[in-house]
Coordinates of C-alpha atoms and ligand atoms in Angstrom, one line a residue:
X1 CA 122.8 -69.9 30.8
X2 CA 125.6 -69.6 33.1
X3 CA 125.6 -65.8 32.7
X4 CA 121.7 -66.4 34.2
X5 CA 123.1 -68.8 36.9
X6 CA 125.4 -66.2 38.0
X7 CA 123.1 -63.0 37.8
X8 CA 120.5 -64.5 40.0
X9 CA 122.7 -67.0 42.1
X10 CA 120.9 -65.7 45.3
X11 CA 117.2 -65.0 46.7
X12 CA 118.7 -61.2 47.2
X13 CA 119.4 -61.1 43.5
X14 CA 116.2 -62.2 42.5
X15 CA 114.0 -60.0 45.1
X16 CA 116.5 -56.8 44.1
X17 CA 115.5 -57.7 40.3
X18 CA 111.8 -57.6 41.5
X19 CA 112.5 -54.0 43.3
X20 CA 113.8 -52.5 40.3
X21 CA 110.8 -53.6 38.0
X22 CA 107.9 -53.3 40.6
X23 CA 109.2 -49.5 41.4
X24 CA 111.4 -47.7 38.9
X25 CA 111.4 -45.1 40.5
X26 CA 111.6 -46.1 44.2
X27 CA 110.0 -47.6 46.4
X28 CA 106.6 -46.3 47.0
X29 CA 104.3 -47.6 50.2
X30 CA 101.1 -48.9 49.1
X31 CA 99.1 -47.7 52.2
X32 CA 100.6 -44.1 52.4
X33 CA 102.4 -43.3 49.6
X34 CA 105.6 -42.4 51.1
X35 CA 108.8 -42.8 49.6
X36 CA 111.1 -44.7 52.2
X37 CA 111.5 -47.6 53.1
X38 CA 114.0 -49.9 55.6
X39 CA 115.2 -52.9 53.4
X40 CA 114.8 -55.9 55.8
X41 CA 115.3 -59.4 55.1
X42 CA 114.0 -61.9 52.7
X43 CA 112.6 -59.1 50.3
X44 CA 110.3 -57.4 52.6
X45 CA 110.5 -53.2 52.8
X46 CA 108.9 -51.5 56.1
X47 CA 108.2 -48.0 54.9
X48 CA 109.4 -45.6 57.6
X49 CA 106.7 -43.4 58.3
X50 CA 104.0 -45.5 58.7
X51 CA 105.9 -48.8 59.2
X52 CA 103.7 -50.7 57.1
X53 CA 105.8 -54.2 55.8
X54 CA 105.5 -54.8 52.1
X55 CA 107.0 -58.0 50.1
X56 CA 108.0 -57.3 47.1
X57 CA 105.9 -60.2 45.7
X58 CA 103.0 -58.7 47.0
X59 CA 100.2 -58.3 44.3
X60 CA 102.2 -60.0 41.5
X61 CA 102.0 -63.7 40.5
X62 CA 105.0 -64.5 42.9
X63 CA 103.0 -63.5 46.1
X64 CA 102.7 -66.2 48.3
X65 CA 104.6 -68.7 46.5
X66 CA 106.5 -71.3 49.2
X67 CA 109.5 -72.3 46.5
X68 CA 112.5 -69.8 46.3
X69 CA 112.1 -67.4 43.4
X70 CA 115.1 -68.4 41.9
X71 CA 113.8 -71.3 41.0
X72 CA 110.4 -69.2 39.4
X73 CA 113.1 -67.3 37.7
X74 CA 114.6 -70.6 36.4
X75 CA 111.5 -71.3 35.0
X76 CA 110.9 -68.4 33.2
X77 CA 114.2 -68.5 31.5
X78 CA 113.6 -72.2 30.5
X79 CA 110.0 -70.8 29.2
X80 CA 111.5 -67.9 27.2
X81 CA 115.0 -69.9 25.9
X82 CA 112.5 -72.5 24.4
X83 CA 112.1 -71.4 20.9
X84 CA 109.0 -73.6 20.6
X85 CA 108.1 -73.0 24.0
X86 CA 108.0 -76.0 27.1
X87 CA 105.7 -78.0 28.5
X88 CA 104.8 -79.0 32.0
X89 CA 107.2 -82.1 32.0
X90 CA 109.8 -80.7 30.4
X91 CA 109.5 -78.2 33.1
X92 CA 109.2 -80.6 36.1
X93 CA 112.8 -82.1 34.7
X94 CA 114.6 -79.1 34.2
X95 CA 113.9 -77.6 37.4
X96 CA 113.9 -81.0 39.6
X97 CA 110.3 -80.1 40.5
X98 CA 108.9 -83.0 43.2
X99 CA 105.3 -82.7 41.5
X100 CA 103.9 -82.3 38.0
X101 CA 101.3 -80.5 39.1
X102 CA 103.5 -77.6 40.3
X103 CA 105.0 -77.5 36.9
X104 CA 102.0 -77.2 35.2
X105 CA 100.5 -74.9 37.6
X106 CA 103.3 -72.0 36.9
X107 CA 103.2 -72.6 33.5
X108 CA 99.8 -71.6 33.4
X109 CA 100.6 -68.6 36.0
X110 CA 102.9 -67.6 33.6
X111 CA 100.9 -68.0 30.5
X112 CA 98.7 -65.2 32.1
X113 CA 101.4 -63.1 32.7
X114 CA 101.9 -63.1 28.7
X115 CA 98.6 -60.9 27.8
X116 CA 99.6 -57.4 29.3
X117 CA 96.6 -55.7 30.4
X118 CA 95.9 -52.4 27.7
X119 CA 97.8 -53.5 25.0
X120 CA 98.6 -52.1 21.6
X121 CA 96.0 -53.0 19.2
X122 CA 96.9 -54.0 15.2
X123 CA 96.9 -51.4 12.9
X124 CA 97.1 -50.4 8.9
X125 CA 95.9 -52.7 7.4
X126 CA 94.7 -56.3 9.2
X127 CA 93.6 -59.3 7.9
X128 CA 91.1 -61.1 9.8
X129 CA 89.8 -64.7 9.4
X130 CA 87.9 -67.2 11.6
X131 CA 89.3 -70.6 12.0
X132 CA 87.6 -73.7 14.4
X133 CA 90.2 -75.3 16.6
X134 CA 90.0 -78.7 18.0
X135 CA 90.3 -80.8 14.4
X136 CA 87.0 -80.3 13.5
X137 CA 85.6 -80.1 9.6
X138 CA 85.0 -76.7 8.2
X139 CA 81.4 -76.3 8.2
X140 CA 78.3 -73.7 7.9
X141 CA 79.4 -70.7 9.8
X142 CA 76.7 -69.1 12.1
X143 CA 75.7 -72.8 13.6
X144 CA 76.8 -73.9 17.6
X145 CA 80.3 -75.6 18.0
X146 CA 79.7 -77.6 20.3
X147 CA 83.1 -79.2 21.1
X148 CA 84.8 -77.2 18.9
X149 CA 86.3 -73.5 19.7
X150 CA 86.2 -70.6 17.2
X151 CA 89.3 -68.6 16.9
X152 CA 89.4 -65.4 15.1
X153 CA 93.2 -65.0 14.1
X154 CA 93.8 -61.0 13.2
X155 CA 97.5 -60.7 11.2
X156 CA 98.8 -56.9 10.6
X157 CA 100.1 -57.1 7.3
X158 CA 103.2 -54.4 6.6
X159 CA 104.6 -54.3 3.5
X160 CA 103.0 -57.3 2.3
X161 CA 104.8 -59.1 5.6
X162 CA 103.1 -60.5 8.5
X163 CA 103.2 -58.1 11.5
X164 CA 101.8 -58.5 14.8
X165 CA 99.2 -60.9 15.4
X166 CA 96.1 -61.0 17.9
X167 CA 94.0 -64.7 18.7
X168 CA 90.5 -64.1 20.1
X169 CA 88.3 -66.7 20.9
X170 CA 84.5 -66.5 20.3
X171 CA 81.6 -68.2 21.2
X172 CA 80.5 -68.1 17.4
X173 CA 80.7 -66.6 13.8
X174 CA 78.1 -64.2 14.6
X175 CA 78.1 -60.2 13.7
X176 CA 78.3 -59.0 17.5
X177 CA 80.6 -61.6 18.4
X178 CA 83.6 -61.0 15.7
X179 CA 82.7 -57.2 16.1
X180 CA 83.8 -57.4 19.9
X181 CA 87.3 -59.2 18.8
X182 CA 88.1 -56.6 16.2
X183 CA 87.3 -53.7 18.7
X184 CA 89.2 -55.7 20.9
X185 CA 92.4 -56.7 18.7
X186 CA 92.2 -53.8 16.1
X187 CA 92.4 -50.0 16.1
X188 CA 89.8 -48.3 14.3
X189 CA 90.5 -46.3 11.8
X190 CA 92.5 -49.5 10.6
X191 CA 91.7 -51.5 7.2
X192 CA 90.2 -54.5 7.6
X193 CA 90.6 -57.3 5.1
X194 CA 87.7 -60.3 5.2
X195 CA 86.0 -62.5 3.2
X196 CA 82.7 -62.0 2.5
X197 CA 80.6 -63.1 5.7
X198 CA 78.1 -61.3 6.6
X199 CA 79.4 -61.0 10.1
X200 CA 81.6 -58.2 9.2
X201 CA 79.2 -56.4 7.3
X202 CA 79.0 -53.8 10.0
X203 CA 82.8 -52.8 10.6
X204 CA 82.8 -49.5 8.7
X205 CA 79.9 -48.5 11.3
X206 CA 82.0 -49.3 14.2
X207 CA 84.9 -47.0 12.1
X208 CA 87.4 -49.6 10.5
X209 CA 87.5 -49.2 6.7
X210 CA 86.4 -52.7 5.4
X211 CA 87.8 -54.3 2.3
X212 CA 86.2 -57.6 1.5
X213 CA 88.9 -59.4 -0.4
X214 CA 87.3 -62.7 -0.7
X215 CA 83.7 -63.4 -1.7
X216 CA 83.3 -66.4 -0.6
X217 CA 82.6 -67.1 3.1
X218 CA 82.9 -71.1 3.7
X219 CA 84.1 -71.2 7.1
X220 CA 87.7 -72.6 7.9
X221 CA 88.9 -73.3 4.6
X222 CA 90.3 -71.1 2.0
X223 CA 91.8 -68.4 4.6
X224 CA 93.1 -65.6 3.6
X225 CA 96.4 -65.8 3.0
X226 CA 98.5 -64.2 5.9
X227 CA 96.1 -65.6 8.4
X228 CA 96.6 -69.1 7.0
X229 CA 100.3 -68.9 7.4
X230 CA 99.8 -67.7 11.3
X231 CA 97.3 -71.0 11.6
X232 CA 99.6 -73.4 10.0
X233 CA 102.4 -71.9 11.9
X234 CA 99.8 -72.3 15.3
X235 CA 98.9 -75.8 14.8
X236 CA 102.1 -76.9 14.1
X237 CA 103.5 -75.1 17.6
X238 CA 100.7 -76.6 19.4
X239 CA 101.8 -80.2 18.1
X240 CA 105.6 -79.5 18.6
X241 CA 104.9 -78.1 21.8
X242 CA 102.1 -79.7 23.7
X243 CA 101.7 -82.5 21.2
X244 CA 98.6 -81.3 21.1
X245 CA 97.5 -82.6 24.1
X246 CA 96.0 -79.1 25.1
X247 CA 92.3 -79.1 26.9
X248 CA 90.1 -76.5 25.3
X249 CA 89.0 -74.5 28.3
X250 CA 92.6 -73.8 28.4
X251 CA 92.9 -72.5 25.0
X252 CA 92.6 -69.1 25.6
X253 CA 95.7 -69.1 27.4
X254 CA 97.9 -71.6 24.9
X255 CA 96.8 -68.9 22.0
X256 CA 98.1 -65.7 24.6
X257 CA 101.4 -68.0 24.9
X258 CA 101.7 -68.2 21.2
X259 CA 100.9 -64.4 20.6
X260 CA 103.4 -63.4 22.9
X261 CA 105.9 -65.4 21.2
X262 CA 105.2 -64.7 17.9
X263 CA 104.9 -61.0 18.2
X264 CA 108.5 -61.1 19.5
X265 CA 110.1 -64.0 17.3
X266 CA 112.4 -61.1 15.8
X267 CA 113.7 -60.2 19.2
X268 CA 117.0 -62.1 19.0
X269 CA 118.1 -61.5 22.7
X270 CA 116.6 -64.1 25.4
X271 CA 117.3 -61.9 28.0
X272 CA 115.0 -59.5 26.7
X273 CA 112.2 -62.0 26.4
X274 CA 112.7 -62.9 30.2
X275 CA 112.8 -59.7 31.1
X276 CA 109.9 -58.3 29.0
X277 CA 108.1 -61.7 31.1
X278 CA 109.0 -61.1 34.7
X279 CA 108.5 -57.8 34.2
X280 CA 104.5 -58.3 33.3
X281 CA 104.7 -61.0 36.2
X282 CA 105.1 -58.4 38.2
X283 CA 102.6 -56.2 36.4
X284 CA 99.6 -58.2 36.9
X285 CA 98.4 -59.7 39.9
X286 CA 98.5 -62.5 42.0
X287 CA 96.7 -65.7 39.6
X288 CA 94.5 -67.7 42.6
X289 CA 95.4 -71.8 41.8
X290 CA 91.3 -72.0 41.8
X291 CA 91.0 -69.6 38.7
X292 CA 93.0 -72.3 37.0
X293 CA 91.0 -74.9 38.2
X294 CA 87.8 -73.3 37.5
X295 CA 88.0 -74.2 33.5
X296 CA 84.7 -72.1 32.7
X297 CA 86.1 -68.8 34.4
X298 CA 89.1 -69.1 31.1
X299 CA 86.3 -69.0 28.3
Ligands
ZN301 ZN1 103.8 -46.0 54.7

Protein backbone atom coordinates (compact mmCIF):
# COMPACT_ATOMS: atom_id res chain seq x y z
CA UNK A 1 0.00 0.00 0.00
CA UNK A 2 2.44 2.63 0.79
CA UNK A 3 4.76 1.39 -2.01
CA UNK A 4 1.34 2.36 -4.22
CA UNK A 5 1.01 5.73 -2.29
CA UNK A 6 4.45 6.58 -3.25
CA UNK A 7 4.47 5.28 -6.93
CA UNK A 8 1.51 7.32 -7.88
CA UNK A 9 1.80 10.28 -5.28
CA UNK A 10 1.20 12.75 -8.21
CA UNK A 11 -1.41 13.39 -11.26
CA UNK A 12 2.11 13.24 -13.46
CA UNK A 13 2.73 9.81 -12.17
CA UNK A 14 -0.52 8.57 -12.87
CA UNK A 15 -0.89 10.26 -16.58
CA UNK A 16 2.99 8.97 -17.27
CA UNK A 17 1.67 5.39 -16.16
CA UNK A 18 -1.21 5.90 -18.66
CA UNK A 19 1.53 6.99 -21.49
CA UNK A 20 3.43 3.94 -21.13
CA UNK A 21 0.34 1.48 -21.39
CA UNK A 22 -1.77 3.56 -23.98
CA UNK A 23 1.60 3.62 -26.37
CA UNK A 24 4.39 1.17 -25.76
CA UNK A 25 5.98 2.15 -28.29
CA UNK A 26 5.61 5.99 -28.36
CA UNK A 27 3.42 8.20 -28.69
CA UNK A 28 1.41 8.00 -31.87
CA UNK A 29 -1.11 10.93 -33.10
CA UNK A 30 -4.44 9.65 -33.65
CA UNK A 31 -5.26 12.09 -36.56
CA UNK A 32 -1.94 11.75 -38.49
CA UNK A 33 -0.06 9.12 -37.29
CA UNK A 34 3.11 10.90 -36.53
CA UNK A 35 5.37 10.09 -33.93
CA UNK A 36 6.09 13.28 -31.86
CA UNK A 37 4.63 14.87 -29.58
CA UNK A 38 5.20 18.18 -27.07
CA UNK A 39 4.40 16.90 -23.47
CA UNK A 40 2.31 19.81 -22.09
CA UNK A 41 0.57 20.00 -18.92
CA UNK A 42 -2.05 18.00 -17.09
CA UNK A 43 -1.52 14.84 -19.42
CA UNK A 44 -2.27 16.32 -22.67
CA UNK A 45 0.47 15.60 -25.82
CA UNK A 46 0.24 18.20 -28.98
CA UNK A 47 1.73 16.21 -31.72
CA UNK A 48 4.22 18.44 -33.56
CA UNK A 49 3.36 18.25 -37.12
CA UNK A 50 -0.04 18.67 -37.18
CA UNK A 51 -0.49 20.10 -33.58
CA UNK A 52 -3.44 18.21 -32.83
CA UNK A 53 -3.85 18.05 -28.67
CA UNK A 54 -4.48 14.54 -27.32
CA UNK A 55 -5.31 13.57 -23.49
CA UNK A 56 -4.06 10.68 -22.68
CA UNK A 57 -7.51 9.62 -21.24
CA UNK A 58 -8.89 10.09 -24.42
CA UNK A 59 -10.86 6.90 -25.68
CA UNK A 60 -10.33 4.91 -22.46
CA UNK A 61 -12.74 4.69 -19.45
CA UNK A 62 -10.85 7.67 -17.77
CA UNK A 63 -11.80 10.23 -20.53
CA UNK A 64 -13.64 12.86 -19.19
CA UNK A 65 -13.68 12.03 -15.76
CA UNK A 66 -13.71 15.52 -13.32
CA UNK A 67 -11.91 13.55 -10.15
CA UNK A 68 -8.01 13.34 -10.20
CA UNK A 69 -6.89 9.87 -11.51
CA UNK A 70 -5.15 9.19 -8.60
CA UNK A 71 -7.90 8.70 -6.89
CA UNK A 72 -9.35 6.13 -10.05
CA UNK A 73 -6.08 4.56 -9.50
CA UNK A 74 -6.84 4.27 -5.71
CA UNK A 75 -9.80 2.58 -6.68
CA UNK A 76 -8.48 0.11 -8.71
CA UNK A 77 -5.97 -0.99 -6.26
CA UNK A 78 -8.67 -1.26 -3.44
CA UNK A 79 -10.71 -3.38 -6.27
CA UNK A 80 -7.77 -5.63 -7.10
CA UNK A 81 -6.27 -5.93 -3.23
CA UNK A 82 -9.75 -7.19 -2.27
CA UNK A 83 -9.47 -10.86 -2.40
CA UNK A 84 -13.25 -11.18 -2.50
CA UNK A 85 -13.61 -8.16 -4.33
CA UNK A 86 -15.41 -4.58 -2.93
CA UNK A 87 -18.50 -3.17 -3.19
CA UNK A 88 -19.77 0.26 -3.79
CA UNK A 89 -19.76 1.30 -0.01
CA UNK A 90 -16.82 -0.06 0.83
CA UNK A 91 -15.55 1.94 -1.93
CA UNK A 92 -17.28 5.27 -1.10
CA UNK A 93 -15.27 4.78 2.48
CA UNK A 94 -12.04 3.99 1.37
CA UNK A 95 -11.70 6.59 -1.07
CA UNK A 96 -13.76 9.48 1.01
CA UNK A 97 -16.01 9.64 -2.02
CA UNK A 98 -18.91 12.56 -1.37
CA UNK A 99 -21.55 10.31 -3.19
CA UNK A 100 -22.47 6.61 -3.46
CA UNK A 101 -23.45 6.90 -6.64
CA UNK A 102 -19.96 7.80 -7.89
CA UNK A 103 -18.74 4.76 -6.15
CA UNK A 104 -20.91 2.59 -7.64
CA UNK A 105 -20.67 4.16 -10.97
CA UNK A 106 -16.79 3.28 -11.37
CA UNK A 107 -17.21 0.07 -10.08
CA UNK A 108 -19.35 -0.73 -12.79
CA UNK A 109 -16.86 1.25 -15.35
CA UNK A 110 -14.39 -0.93 -14.12
CA UNK A 111 -16.28 -4.12 -14.10
CA UNK A 112 -16.34 -3.60 -18.01
CA UNK A 113 -12.90 -3.02 -18.20
CA UNK A 114 -12.52 -6.76 -16.87
CA UNK A 115 -13.80 -8.61 -20.18
CA UNK A 116 -10.92 -7.84 -22.75
CA UNK A 117 -12.30 -7.60 -26.00
CA UNK A 118 -10.87 -10.98 -28.24
CA UNK A 119 -10.04 -13.01 -25.56
CA UNK A 120 -8.56 -16.52 -25.31
CA UNK A 121 -11.24 -19.07 -25.46
CA UNK A 122 -11.09 -22.60 -23.14
CA UNK A 123 -9.50 -25.28 -24.51
CA UNK A 124 -8.80 -29.31 -24.06
CA UNK A 125 -11.12 -30.45 -22.58
CA UNK A 126 -14.33 -28.21 -21.02
CA UNK A 127 -17.01 -28.96 -19.02
CA UNK A 128 -20.07 -27.08 -19.58
CA UNK A 129 -23.25 -26.96 -17.53
CA UNK A 130 -26.22 -24.60 -17.24
CA UNK A 131 -27.25 -23.19 -13.96
CA UNK A 132 -30.37 -20.55 -13.19
CA UNK A 133 -29.25 -17.68 -11.07
CA UNK A 134 -31.48 -15.57 -8.87
CA UNK A 135 -32.54 -18.52 -6.17
CA UNK A 136 -34.92 -20.09 -8.23
CA UNK A 137 -35.89 -24.09 -8.21
CA UNK A 138 -34.36 -26.24 -10.78
CA UNK A 139 -36.94 -26.87 -13.15
CA UNK A 140 -37.84 -28.23 -16.86
CA UNK A 141 -35.14 -26.84 -19.05
CA UNK A 142 -36.33 -25.48 -22.44
CA UNK A 143 -39.32 -23.35 -20.66
CA UNK A 144 -39.10 -19.09 -20.17
CA UNK A 145 -37.37 -17.77 -16.93
CA UNK A 146 -39.05 -15.21 -16.37
CA UNK A 147 -37.26 -13.60 -13.37
CA UNK A 148 -34.69 -15.84 -13.34
CA UNK A 149 -31.25 -15.62 -15.53
CA UNK A 150 -29.67 -18.71 -17.17
CA UNK A 151 -26.00 -18.95 -16.82
CA UNK A 152 -23.90 -21.37 -18.71
CA UNK A 153 -20.70 -21.83 -16.56
CA UNK A 154 -17.81 -23.40 -19.00
CA UNK A 155 -14.70 -24.90 -16.55
CA UNK A 156 -11.38 -26.03 -18.52
CA UNK A 157 -10.44 -28.96 -16.80
CA UNK A 158 -6.39 -29.74 -16.88
CA UNK A 159 -5.17 -32.52 -15.24
CA UNK A 160 -8.32 -33.27 -13.54
CA UNK A 161 -7.91 -29.46 -11.98
CA UNK A 162 -10.12 -26.66 -12.68
CA UNK A 163 -8.55 -24.25 -15.25
CA UNK A 164 -9.92 -21.16 -16.71
CA UNK A 165 -13.46 -20.45 -16.54
CA UNK A 166 -15.91 -18.59 -18.91
CA UNK A 167 -19.84 -17.33 -17.56
CA UNK A 168 -22.24 -16.63 -20.39
CA UNK A 169 -25.58 -15.65 -19.95
CA UNK A 170 -28.54 -16.84 -22.11
CA UNK A 171 -31.80 -16.13 -22.70
CA UNK A 172 -32.70 -19.92 -22.48
CA UNK A 173 -31.59 -23.72 -22.53
CA UNK A 174 -32.21 -23.92 -26.11
CA UNK A 175 -29.83 -25.59 -28.98
CA UNK A 176 -28.97 -22.17 -30.75
CA UNK A 177 -28.60 -20.34 -27.65
CA UNK A 178 -25.90 -22.69 -25.66
CA UNK A 179 -24.34 -23.27 -29.20
CA UNK A 180 -23.55 -19.34 -29.34
CA UNK A 181 -21.85 -19.50 -25.69
CA UNK A 182 -19.63 -22.44 -26.52
CA UNK A 183 -18.56 -20.69 -29.84
CA UNK A 184 -18.19 -17.90 -27.85
CA UNK A 185 -16.33 -19.30 -24.59
CA UNK A 186 -14.69 -22.46 -26.21
CA UNK A 187 -12.26 -23.26 -29.09
CA UNK A 188 -13.34 -25.81 -31.39
CA UNK A 189 -11.59 -28.51 -31.85
CA UNK A 190 -11.90 -28.62 -27.91
CA UNK A 191 -13.81 -31.62 -25.89
CA UNK A 192 -16.77 -30.80 -24.63
CA UNK A 193 -18.21 -32.57 -21.53
CA UNK A 194 -22.29 -32.23 -21.00
CA UNK A 195 -24.93 -33.98 -19.73
CA UNK A 196 -27.30 -35.28 -21.85
CA UNK A 197 -29.58 -32.31 -23.08
CA UNK A 198 -30.54 -32.24 -26.11
CA UNK A 199 -29.30 -28.67 -26.58
CA UNK A 200 -25.82 -29.84 -27.18
CA UNK A 201 -26.70 -32.44 -29.44
CA UNK A 202 -25.25 -30.44 -32.35
CA UNK A 203 -21.65 -29.50 -31.03
CA UNK A 204 -19.67 -32.01 -33.03
CA UNK A 205 -21.37 -30.12 -36.20
CA UNK A 206 -20.11 -26.88 -35.15
CA UNK A 207 -16.41 -28.93 -34.63
CA UNK A 208 -16.03 -29.48 -30.75
CA UNK A 209 -15.72 -33.22 -29.97
CA UNK A 210 -18.72 -33.97 -27.62
CA UNK A 211 -18.63 -36.33 -24.76
CA UNK A 212 -21.92 -36.66 -22.93
CA UNK A 213 -20.78 -37.71 -19.46
CA UNK A 214 -24.04 -37.53 -17.77
CA UNK A 215 -27.36 -38.90 -19.09
CA UNK A 216 -29.47 -37.25 -17.29
CA UNK A 217 -30.47 -33.65 -18.15
CA UNK A 218 -32.66 -32.14 -15.10
CA UNK A 219 -31.73 -28.65 -15.19
CA UNK A 220 -29.70 -26.99 -12.20
CA UNK A 221 -29.21 -29.84 -10.14
CA UNK A 222 -26.80 -32.64 -10.32
CA UNK A 223 -23.92 -30.43 -12.21
CA UNK A 224 -21.20 -31.77 -13.35
CA UNK A 225 -18.65 -31.79 -11.11
CA UNK A 226 -16.02 -29.02 -11.92
CA UNK A 227 -18.74 -26.67 -12.87
CA UNK A 228 -20.51 -27.25 -9.51
CA UNK A 229 -17.43 -26.30 -7.64
CA UNK A 230 -17.05 -22.90 -9.85
CA UNK A 231 -21.04 -22.23 -8.90
CA UNK A 232 -20.70 -22.98 -5.27
CA UNK A 233 -17.54 -20.95 -5.30
CA UNK A 234 -19.81 -18.01 -7.45
CA UNK A 235 -22.67 -17.89 -5.13
CA UNK A 236 -20.72 -17.83 -2.22
CA UNK A 237 -18.52 -14.67 -3.69
CA UNK A 238 -21.72 -13.04 -4.67
CA UNK A 239 -23.05 -13.34 -0.90
CA UNK A 240 -19.58 -12.37 0.60
CA UNK A 241 -19.22 -9.68 -1.67
CA UNK A 242 -22.43 -7.97 -2.59
CA UNK A 243 -24.47 -9.80 -0.03
CA UNK A 244 -26.18 -10.68 -2.79
CA UNK A 245 -27.81 -7.65 -3.20
CA UNK A 246 -26.94 -7.70 -7.02
CA UNK A 247 -29.87 -6.58 -9.63
CA UNK A 248 -30.06 -9.02 -12.49
CA UNK A 249 -29.67 -6.77 -15.47
CA UNK A 250 -26.41 -6.27 -14.01
CA UNK A 251 -25.42 -9.72 -13.87
CA UNK A 252 -23.54 -9.89 -16.83
CA UNK A 253 -21.10 -7.67 -15.49
CA UNK A 254 -20.86 -9.27 -11.58
CA UNK A 255 -20.15 -12.75 -13.59
CA UNK A 256 -17.14 -10.72 -15.90
CA UNK A 257 -15.87 -9.45 -12.34
CA UNK A 258 -15.81 -12.93 -11.03
CA UNK A 259 -14.12 -14.42 -14.27
CA UNK A 260 -11.55 -12.12 -14.17
CA UNK A 261 -10.78 -12.86 -10.74
CA UNK A 262 -10.92 -16.35 -10.84
CA UNK A 263 -8.91 -16.89 -13.85
CA UNK A 264 -6.05 -15.03 -12.07
CA UNK A 265 -6.58 -16.34 -8.32
CA UNK A 266 -3.07 -17.96 -8.80
CA UNK A 267 -1.44 -14.74 -9.68
CA UNK A 268 0.01 -13.96 -6.17
CA UNK A 269 1.36 -10.32 -7.00
CA UNK A 270 -1.45 -7.47 -6.59
CA UNK A 271 0.44 -5.31 -8.62
CA UNK A 272 0.03 -7.42 -11.42
CA UNK A 273 -3.67 -7.61 -11.05
CA UNK A 274 -3.76 -3.73 -11.07
CA UNK A 275 -1.76 -3.48 -13.68
CA UNK A 276 -3.30 -6.23 -15.92
CA UNK A 277 -6.70 -3.74 -14.90
CA UNK A 278 -5.61 -0.30 -15.86
CA UNK A 279 -4.06 -1.62 -18.55
CA UNK A 280 -7.54 -2.96 -20.28
CA UNK A 281 -8.96 0.47 -18.81
CA UNK A 282 -7.10 1.89 -21.14
CA UNK A 283 -7.77 -0.78 -23.75
CA UNK A 284 -11.36 -0.32 -24.08
CA UNK A 285 -13.20 2.73 -24.51
CA UNK A 286 -14.77 5.34 -22.82
CA UNK A 287 -18.23 3.45 -20.76
CA UNK A 288 -21.08 6.41 -21.33
CA UNK A 289 -22.86 6.75 -17.45
CA UNK A 290 -26.26 6.16 -19.65
CA UNK A 291 -25.09 2.54 -20.89
CA UNK A 292 -25.09 1.85 -17.16
CA UNK A 293 -28.27 3.25 -16.66
CA UNK A 294 -29.84 1.66 -19.57
CA UNK A 295 -30.26 -1.93 -17.74
CA UNK A 296 -31.69 -3.68 -21.01
CA UNK A 297 -28.56 -2.53 -23.21
CA UNK A 298 -26.36 -5.22 -20.36
CA UNK A 299 -28.55 -8.32 -21.27
ZN1 LIG B 1 -0.52 14.83 -35.80
Amino acid sequence: MLEFEQRFATEEACFEYLFELRWPEGFRCSRCGHREAWARKRGIYRCTRCRFETHVTAGTIFQDTRKPLRLWFRAIWHLTSQKYGANALGLQRVLDLGSYRTAWMWLHKLRRAMVRPGRNRLSGTVQVDEIYMGGEKPGKRGRGAAGKALVVVMVEVKEGKIGRIRLRRVPDASGPSLEGAVKDGVEPGSTVQTDGWEGYGRLPELGYVHEVVRKESALGKNLLPKVNRVVALLKRWLLGTYQGGIHLSHLNYYLDEYTFRFNRRTSRSRGKLFYRLVEQAVAIGPVPGHDIRGRSASL
